[in-house]
mmCIF file of C-alpha atoms in Angstrom:
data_model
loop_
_atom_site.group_PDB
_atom_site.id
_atom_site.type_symbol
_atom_site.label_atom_id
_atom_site.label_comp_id
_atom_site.label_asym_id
_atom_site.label_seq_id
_atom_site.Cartn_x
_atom_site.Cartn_y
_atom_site.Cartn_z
ATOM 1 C CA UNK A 1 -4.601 -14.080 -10.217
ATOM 2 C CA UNK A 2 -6.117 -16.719 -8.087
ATOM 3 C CA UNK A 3 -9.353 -17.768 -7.752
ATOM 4 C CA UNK A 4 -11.276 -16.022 -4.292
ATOM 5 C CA UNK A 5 -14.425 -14.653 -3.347
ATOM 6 C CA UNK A 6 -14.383 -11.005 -4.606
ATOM 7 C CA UNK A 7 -16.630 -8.215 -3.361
ATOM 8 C CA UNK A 8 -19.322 -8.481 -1.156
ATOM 9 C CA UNK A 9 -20.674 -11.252 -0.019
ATOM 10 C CA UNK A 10 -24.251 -12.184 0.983
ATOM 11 C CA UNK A 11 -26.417 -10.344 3.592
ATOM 12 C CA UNK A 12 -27.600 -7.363 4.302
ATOM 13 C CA UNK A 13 -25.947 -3.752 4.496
ATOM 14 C CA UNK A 14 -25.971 -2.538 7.713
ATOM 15 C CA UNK A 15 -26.542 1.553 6.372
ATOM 16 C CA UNK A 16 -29.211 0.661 3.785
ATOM 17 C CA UNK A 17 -30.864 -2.566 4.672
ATOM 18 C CA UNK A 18 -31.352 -4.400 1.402
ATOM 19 C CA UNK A 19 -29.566 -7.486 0.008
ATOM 20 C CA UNK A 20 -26.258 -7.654 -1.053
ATOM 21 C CA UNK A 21 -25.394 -9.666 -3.938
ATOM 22 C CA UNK A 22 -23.374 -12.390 -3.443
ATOM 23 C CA UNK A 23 -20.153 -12.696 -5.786
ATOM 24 C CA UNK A 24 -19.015 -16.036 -6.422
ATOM 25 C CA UNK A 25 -15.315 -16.721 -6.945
ATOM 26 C CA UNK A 26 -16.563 -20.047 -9.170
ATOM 27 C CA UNK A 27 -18.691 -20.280 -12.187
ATOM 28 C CA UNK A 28 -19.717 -23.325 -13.813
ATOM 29 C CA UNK A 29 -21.611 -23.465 -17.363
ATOM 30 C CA UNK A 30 -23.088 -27.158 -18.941
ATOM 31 C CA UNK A 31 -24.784 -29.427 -16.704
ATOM 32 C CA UNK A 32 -25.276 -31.911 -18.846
ATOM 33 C CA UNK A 33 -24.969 -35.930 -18.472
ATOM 34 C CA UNK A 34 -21.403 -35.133 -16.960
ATOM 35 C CA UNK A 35 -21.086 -31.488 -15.856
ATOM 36 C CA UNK A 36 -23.906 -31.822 -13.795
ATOM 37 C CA UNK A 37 -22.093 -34.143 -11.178
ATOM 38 C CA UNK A 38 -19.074 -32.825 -11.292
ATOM 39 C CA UNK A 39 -20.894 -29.498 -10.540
ATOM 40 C CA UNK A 40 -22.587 -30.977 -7.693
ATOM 41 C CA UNK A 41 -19.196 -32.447 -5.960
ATOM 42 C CA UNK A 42 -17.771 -28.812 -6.346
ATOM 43 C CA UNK A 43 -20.570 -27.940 -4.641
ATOM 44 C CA UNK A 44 -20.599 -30.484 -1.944
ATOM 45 C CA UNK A 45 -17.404 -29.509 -0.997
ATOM 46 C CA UNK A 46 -17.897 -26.338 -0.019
ATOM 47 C CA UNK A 47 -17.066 -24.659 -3.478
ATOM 48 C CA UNK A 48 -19.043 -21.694 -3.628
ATOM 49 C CA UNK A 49 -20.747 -21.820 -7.160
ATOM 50 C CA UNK A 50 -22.724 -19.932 -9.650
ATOM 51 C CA UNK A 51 -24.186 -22.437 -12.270
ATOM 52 C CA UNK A 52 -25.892 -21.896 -15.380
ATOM 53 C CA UNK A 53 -27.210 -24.767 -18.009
ATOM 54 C CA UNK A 54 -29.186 -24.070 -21.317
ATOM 55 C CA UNK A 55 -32.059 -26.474 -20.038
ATOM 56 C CA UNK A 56 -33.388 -24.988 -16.713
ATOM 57 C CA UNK A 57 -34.050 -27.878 -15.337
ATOM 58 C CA UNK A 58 -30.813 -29.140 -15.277
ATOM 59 C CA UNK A 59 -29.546 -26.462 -13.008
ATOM 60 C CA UNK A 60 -32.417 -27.194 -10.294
ATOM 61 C CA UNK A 61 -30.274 -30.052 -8.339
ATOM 62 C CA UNK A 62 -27.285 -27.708 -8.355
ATOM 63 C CA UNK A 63 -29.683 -25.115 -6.874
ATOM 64 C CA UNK A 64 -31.033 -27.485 -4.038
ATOM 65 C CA UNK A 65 -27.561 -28.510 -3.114
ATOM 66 C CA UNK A 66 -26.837 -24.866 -2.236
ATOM 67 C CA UNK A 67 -25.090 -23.236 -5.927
ATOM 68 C CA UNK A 68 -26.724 -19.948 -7.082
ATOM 69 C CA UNK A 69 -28.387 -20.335 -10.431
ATOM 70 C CA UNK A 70 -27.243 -17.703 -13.299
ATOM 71 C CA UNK A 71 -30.261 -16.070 -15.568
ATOM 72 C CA UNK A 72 -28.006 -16.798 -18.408
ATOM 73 C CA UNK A 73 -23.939 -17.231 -19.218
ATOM 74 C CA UNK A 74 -23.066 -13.250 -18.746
ATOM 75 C CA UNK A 75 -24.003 -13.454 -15.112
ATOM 76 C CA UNK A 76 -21.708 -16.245 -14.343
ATOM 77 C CA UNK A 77 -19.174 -14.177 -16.125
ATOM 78 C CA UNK A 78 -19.598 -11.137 -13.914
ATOM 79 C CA UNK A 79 -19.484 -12.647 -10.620
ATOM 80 C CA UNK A 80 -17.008 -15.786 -11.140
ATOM 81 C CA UNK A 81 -12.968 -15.146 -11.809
ATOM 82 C CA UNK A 82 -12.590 -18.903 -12.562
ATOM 83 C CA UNK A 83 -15.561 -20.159 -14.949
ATOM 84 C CA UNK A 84 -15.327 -23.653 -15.722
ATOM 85 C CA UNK A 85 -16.874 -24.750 -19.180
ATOM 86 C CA UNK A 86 -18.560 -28.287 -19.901
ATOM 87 C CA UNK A 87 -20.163 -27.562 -23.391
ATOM 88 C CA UNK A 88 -21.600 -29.852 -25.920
ATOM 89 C CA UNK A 89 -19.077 -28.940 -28.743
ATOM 90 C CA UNK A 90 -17.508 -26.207 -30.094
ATOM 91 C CA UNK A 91 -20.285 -23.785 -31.384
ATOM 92 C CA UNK A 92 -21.578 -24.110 -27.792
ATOM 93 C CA UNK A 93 -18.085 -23.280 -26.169
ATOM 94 C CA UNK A 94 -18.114 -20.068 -28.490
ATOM 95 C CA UNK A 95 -21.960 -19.133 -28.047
ATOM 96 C CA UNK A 96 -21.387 -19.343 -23.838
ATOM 97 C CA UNK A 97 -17.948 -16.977 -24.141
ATOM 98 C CA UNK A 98 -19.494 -14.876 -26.712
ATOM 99 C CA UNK A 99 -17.038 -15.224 -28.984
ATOM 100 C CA UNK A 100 -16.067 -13.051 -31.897
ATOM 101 C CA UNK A 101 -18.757 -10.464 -30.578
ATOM 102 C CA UNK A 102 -17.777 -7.165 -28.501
ATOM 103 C CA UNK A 103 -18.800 -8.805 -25.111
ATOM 104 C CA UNK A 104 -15.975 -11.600 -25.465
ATOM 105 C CA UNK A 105 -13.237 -9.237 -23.705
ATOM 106 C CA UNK A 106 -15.479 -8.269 -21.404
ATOM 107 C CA UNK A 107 -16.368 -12.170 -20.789
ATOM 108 C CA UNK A 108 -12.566 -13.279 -20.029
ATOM 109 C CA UNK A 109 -10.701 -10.255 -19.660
ATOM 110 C CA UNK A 110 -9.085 -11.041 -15.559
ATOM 111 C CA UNK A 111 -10.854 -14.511 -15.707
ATOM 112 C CA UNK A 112 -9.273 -18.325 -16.117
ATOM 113 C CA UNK A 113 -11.107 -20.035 -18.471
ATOM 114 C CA UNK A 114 -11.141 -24.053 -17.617
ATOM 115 C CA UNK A 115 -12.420 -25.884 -20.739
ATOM 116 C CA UNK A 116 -13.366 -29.470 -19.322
ATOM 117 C CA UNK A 117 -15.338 -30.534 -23.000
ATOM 118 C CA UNK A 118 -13.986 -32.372 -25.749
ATOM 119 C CA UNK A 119 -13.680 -30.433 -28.766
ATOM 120 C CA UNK A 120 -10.541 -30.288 -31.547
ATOM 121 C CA UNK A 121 -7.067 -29.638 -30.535
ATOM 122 C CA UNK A 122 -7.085 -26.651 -33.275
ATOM 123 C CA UNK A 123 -10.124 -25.383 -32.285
ATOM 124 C CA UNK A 124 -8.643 -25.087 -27.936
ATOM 125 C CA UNK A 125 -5.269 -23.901 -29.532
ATOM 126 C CA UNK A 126 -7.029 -21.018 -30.895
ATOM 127 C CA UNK A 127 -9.638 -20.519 -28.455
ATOM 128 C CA UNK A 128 -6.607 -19.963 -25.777
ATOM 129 C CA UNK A 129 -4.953 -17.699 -28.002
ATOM 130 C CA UNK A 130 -8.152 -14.859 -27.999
ATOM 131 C CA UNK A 131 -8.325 -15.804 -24.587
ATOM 132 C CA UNK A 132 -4.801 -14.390 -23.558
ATOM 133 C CA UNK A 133 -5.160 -11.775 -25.999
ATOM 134 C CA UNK A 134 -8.408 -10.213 -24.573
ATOM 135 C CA UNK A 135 -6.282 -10.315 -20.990
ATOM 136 C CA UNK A 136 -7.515 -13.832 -19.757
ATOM 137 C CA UNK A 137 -6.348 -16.722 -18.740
ATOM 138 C CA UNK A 138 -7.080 -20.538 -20.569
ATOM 139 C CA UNK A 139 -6.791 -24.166 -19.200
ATOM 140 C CA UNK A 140 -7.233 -27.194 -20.742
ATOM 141 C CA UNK A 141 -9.162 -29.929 -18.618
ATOM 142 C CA UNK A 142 -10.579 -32.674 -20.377
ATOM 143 C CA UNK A 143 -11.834 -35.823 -17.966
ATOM 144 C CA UNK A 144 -11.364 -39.132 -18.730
ATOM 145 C CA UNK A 145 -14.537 -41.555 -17.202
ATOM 146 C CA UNK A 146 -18.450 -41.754 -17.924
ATOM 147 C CA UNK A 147 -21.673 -40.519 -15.422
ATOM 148 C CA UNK A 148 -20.785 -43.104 -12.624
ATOM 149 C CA UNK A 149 -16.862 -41.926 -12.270
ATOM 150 C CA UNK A 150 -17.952 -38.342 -12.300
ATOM 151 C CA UNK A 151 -20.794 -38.885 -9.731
ATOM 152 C CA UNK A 152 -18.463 -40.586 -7.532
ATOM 153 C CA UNK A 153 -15.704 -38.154 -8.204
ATOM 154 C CA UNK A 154 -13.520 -40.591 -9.462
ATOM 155 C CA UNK A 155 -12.201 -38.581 -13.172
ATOM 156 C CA UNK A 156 -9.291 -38.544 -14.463
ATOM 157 C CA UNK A 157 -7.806 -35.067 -15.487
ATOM 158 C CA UNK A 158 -5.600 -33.908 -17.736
ATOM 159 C CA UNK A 159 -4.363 -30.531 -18.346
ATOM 160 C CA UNK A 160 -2.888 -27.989 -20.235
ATOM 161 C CA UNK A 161 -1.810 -24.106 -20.747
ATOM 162 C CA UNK A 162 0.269 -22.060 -18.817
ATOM 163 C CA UNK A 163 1.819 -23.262 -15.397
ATOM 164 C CA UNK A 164 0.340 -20.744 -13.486
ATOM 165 C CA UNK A 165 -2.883 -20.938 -14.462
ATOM 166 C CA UNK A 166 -3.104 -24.824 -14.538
ATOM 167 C CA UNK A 167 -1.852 -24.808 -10.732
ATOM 168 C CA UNK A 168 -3.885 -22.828 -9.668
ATOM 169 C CA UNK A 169 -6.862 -24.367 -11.080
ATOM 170 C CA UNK A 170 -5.319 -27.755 -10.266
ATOM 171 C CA UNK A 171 -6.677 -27.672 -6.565
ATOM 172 C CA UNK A 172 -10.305 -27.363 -7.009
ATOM 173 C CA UNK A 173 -10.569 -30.007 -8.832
ATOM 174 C CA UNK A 174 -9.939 -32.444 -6.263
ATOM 175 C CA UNK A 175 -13.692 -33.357 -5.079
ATOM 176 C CA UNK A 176 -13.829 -34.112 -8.924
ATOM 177 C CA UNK A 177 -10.922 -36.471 -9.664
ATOM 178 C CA UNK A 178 -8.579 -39.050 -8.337
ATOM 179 C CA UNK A 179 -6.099 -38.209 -10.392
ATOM 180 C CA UNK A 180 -4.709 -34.778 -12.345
ATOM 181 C CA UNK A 181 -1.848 -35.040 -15.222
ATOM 182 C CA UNK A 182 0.344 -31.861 -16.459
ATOM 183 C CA UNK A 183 0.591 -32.403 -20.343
ATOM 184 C CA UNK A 184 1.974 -29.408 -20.915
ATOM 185 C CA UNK A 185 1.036 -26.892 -23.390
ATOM 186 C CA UNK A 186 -2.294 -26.532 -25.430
ATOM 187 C CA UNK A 187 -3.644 -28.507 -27.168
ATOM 188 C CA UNK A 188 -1.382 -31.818 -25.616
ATOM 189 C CA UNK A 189 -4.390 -32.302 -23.210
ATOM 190 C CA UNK A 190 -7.001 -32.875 -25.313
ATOM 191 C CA UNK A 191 -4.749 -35.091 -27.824
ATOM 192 C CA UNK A 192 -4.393 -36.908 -24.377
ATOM 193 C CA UNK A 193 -7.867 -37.567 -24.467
ATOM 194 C CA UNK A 194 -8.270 -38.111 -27.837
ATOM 195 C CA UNK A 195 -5.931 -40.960 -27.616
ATOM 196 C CA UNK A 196 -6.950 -42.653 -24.328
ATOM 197 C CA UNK A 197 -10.753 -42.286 -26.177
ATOM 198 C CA UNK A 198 -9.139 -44.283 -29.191
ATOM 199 C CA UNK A 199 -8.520 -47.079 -26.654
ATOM 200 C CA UNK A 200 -11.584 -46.426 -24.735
ATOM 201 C CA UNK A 201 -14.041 -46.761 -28.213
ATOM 202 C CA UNK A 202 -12.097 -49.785 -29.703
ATOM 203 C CA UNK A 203 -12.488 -51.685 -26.367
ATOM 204 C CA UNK A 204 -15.695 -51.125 -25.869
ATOM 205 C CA UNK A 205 -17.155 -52.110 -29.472
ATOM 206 C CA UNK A 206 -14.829 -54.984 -28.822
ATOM 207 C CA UNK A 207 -16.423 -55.910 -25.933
ATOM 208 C CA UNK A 208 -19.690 -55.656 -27.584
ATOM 209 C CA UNK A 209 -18.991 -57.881 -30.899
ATOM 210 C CA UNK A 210 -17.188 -60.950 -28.306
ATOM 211 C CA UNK A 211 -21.111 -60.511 -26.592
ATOM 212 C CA UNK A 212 -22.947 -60.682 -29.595
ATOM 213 C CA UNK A 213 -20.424 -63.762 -30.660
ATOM 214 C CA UNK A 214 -20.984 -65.508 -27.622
ATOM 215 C CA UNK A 215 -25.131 -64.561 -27.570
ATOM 216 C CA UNK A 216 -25.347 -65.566 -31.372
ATOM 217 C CA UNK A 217 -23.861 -69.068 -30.385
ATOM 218 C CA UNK A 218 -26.085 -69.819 -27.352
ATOM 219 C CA UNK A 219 -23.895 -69.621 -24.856
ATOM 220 C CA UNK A 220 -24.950 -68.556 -21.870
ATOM 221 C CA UNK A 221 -24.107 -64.790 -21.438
ATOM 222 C CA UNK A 222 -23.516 -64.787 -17.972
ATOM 223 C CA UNK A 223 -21.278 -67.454 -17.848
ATOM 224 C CA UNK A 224 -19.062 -65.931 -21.024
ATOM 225 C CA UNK A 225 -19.249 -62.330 -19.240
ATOM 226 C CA UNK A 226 -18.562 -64.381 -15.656
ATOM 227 C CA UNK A 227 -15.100 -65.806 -17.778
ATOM 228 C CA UNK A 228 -14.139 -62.550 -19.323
ATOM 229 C CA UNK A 229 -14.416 -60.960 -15.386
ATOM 230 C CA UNK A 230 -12.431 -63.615 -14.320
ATOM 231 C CA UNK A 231 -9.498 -63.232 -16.149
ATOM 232 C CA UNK A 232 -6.576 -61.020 -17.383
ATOM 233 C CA UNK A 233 -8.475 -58.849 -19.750
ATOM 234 C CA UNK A 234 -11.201 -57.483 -17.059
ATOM 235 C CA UNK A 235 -11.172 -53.773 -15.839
ATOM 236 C CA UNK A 236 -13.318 -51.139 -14.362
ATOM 237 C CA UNK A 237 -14.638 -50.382 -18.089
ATOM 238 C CA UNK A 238 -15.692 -54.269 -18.663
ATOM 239 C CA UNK A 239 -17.156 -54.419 -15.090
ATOM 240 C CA UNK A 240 -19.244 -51.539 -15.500
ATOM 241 C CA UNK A 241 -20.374 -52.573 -19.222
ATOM 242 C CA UNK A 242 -20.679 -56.178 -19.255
ATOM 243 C CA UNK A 243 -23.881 -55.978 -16.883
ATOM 244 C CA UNK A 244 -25.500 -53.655 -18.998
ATOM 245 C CA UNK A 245 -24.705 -55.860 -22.198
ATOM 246 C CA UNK A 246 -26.424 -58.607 -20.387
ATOM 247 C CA UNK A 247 -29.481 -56.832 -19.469
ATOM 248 C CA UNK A 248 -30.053 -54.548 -22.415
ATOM 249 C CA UNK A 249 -29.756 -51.614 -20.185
ATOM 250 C CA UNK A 250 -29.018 -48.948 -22.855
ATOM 251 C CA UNK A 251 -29.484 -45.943 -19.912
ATOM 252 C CA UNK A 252 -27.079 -43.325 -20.406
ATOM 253 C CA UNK A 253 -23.637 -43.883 -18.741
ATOM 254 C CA UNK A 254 -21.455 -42.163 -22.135
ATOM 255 C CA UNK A 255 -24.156 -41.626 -25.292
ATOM 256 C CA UNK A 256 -23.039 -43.023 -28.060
ATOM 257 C CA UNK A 257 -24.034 -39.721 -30.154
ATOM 258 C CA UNK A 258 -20.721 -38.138 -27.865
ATOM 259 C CA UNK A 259 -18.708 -41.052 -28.974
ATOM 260 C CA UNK A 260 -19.294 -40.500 -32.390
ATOM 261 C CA UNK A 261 -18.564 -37.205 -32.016
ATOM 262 C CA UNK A 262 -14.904 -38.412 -30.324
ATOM 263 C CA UNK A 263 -14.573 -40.719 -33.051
ATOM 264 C CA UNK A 264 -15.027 -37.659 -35.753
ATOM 265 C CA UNK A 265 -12.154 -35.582 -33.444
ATOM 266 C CA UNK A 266 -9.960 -38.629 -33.590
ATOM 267 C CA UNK A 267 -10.357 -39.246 -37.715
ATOM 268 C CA UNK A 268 -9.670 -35.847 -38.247
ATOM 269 C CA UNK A 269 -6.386 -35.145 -36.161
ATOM 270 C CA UNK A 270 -5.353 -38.667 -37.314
ATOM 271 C CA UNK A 271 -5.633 -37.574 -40.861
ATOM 272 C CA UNK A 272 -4.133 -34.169 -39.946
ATOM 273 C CA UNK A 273 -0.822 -35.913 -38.865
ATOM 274 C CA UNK A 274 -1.039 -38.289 -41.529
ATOM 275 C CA UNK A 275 -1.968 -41.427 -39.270
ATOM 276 C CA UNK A 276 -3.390 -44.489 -40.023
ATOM 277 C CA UNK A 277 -6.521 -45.422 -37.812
ATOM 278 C CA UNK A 278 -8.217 -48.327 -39.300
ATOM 279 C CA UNK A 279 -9.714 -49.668 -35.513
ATOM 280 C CA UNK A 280 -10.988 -46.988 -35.093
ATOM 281 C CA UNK A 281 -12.638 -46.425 -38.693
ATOM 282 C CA UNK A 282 -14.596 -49.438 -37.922
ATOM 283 C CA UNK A 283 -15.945 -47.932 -34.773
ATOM 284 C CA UNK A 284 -16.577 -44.983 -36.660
ATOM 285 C CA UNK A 285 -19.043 -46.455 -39.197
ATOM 286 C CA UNK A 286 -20.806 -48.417 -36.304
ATOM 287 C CA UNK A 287 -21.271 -45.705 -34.039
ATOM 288 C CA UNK A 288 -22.526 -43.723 -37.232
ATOM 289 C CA UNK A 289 -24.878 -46.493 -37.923
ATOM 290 C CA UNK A 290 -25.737 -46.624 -34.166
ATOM 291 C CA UNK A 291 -26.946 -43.064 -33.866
ATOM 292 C CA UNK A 292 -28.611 -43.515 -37.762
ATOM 293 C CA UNK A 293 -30.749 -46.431 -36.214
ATOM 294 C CA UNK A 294 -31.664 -43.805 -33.207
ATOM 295 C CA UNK A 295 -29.899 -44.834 -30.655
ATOM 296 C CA UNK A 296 -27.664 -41.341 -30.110
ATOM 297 C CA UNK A 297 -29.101 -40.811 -26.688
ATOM 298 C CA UNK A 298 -28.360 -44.270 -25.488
ATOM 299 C CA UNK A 299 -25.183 -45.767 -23.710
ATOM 300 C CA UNK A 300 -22.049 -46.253 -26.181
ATOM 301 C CA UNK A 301 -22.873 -50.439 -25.392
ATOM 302 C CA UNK A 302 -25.978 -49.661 -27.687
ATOM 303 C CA UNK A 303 -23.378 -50.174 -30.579
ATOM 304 C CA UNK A 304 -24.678 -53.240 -30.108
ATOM 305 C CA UNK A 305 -27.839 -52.500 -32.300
ATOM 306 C CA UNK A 306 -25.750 -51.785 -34.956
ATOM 307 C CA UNK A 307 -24.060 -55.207 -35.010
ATOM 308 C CA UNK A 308 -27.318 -57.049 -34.826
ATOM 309 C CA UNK A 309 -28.112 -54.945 -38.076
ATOM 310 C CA UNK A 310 -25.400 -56.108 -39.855
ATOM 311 C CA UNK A 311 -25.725 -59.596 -38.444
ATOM 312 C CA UNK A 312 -29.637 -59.651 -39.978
ATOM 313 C CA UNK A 313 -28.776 -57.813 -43.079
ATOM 314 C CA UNK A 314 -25.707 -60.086 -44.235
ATOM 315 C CA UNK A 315 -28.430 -62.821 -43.325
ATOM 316 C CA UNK A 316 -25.330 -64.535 -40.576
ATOM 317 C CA UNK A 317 -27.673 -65.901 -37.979
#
């Protein structure tokens, strides 16, 4: 199976004179903070798409930049062979495939599935296991990187399932990411993730309490984030957060409702294998604290808010 343009394409037939309709040989369903730019690079490419997103509006830049816009996730089903999935979690990933209803065969049945979100390993283990079953195909693609990496096209793949399937997919996702890992079989991509994401969280909340250490002593920010660029512990993470830190830009780059919901997938296949995780426990209490004091929709820096709360509460001024 690979993934081509099947049917007929768009135009006109030359016996009857009306439109044909144009079958895509890519789908791509969520468009959301970082499926939409990745869609749009697809696009940009030359990747013939069909797009659909919950939110209308969402698809409307993937529409101007030349995709074909689904009425809904069955259509991108019918006309795409290779469907790439960037869903919010896990009910979403079974709503869009239809999952444990009649139409799920008919759904995957001759397709590859490419799941790109961040869900549990046990829930992608089984999800590729009624995917082969009903006669389809199932990669694992989780990125690594925020909004600006994905707009830039700059992700960092890592993938999973069987090696036919991955390499073929493994190609189109080059106006998407700099870099593509084999990790074998499901679900050793997605622990990938979940493990760089341990790092990723832990970092960043670090970064955030040495700010609020620094700002609570009246240094002068700049200068303390000028020191920290400077020197052995910078990287493209710090660089991209440290400015926002400084100008309490809490605009979306990775909300810190989705890093809570990382943090959750972490705990729990951590306590699965019997792991200790106490970094990342921390950062799971703040982050739920962040998204308590509504902040979900804001950048993951806006764990910040939730360290000035304790700061003001334990009366440490």
């Amino acid at each position: 199976m690979t993934a081509v343009i099947i049917g007929e394409v768009g135009g006109f037939h030359e016996r009857t004179g009306r439109r044909r309709r144009r079958v895509m040989d890519v789908g791509f369903i969520g468009l959301g903070v970082m499926g939409g730019p990745m869609a749009l690079n697809l696009v940009r490419a030359g990747t013939p798409l069909v797009v659909w997103n919950r939110t209308a509006a969402k698809s409307e830049p993937l529409r101007a930049a030349g995709a074909e816009v689904a009425d809904g996730p069955a259509e991108v089903f019918a006309r795409a062979r290779t469907v790439f999935l960037m869903p919010a979690d896990e009910a979403a990933v079974d709503s869009i495939l239809a999952r444990g209803t009649p139409d799920f065969a008919d759904r995957v049945a001759g397709r590859t599935i490419v799941h790109m979100g961040t869900v549990s390993p046990d829930h992608s283990r089984g999800l590729e296991a009624d995917v082969r079953a009903a006669g389809g195909r199932y990669v694992e693609a989780p990125v690594s990187g925020s909004r600006g990496p994905a707009e830039a096209g700059r992700l960092v793949a890592m993938l999973a399932g069987e090696r036919a399937a991955v390499e073929e997919v493994r190609p189109l996702l080059a106006p998407l990411c700099h870099e593509t890992f084999l990790c074998g079989p499901v679900p050793n991509a997605l622990l990938t993730k979940l493990s760089v994401n341990l790092f990723l969280i832990t970092m960043v909340t670090g970064l955030t309490e040495a700010f609020h250490f620094a700002d609570r002593h009246g240094l002068d920010r700049g200068l303390f984030l000028d020191v920290l660029g400077a020197g052995p512990m910078a990287s493209d993470v710090s660089r991209a957060k440290a400015p926002k830190l400084l100008a309490r830009d809490f605009a979306v780059q990775a909300a810190a409702s989705d890093v809570l919901k990382n943090n959750r997938l972490i705990a729990e296949a951590a306590r699965e294998a019997g792991l200790a995780s106490p970094l990342l426990d921390v950062c799971h209490a703040l982050f739920g604290e962040t998204v308590a004091l509504g902040h979900g929709g804001s950048d993951m820096v806006a764990v910040l808010h939730a360290i000035e709360a304790r700061t003001e509460r334990d009366g440490h001024r």
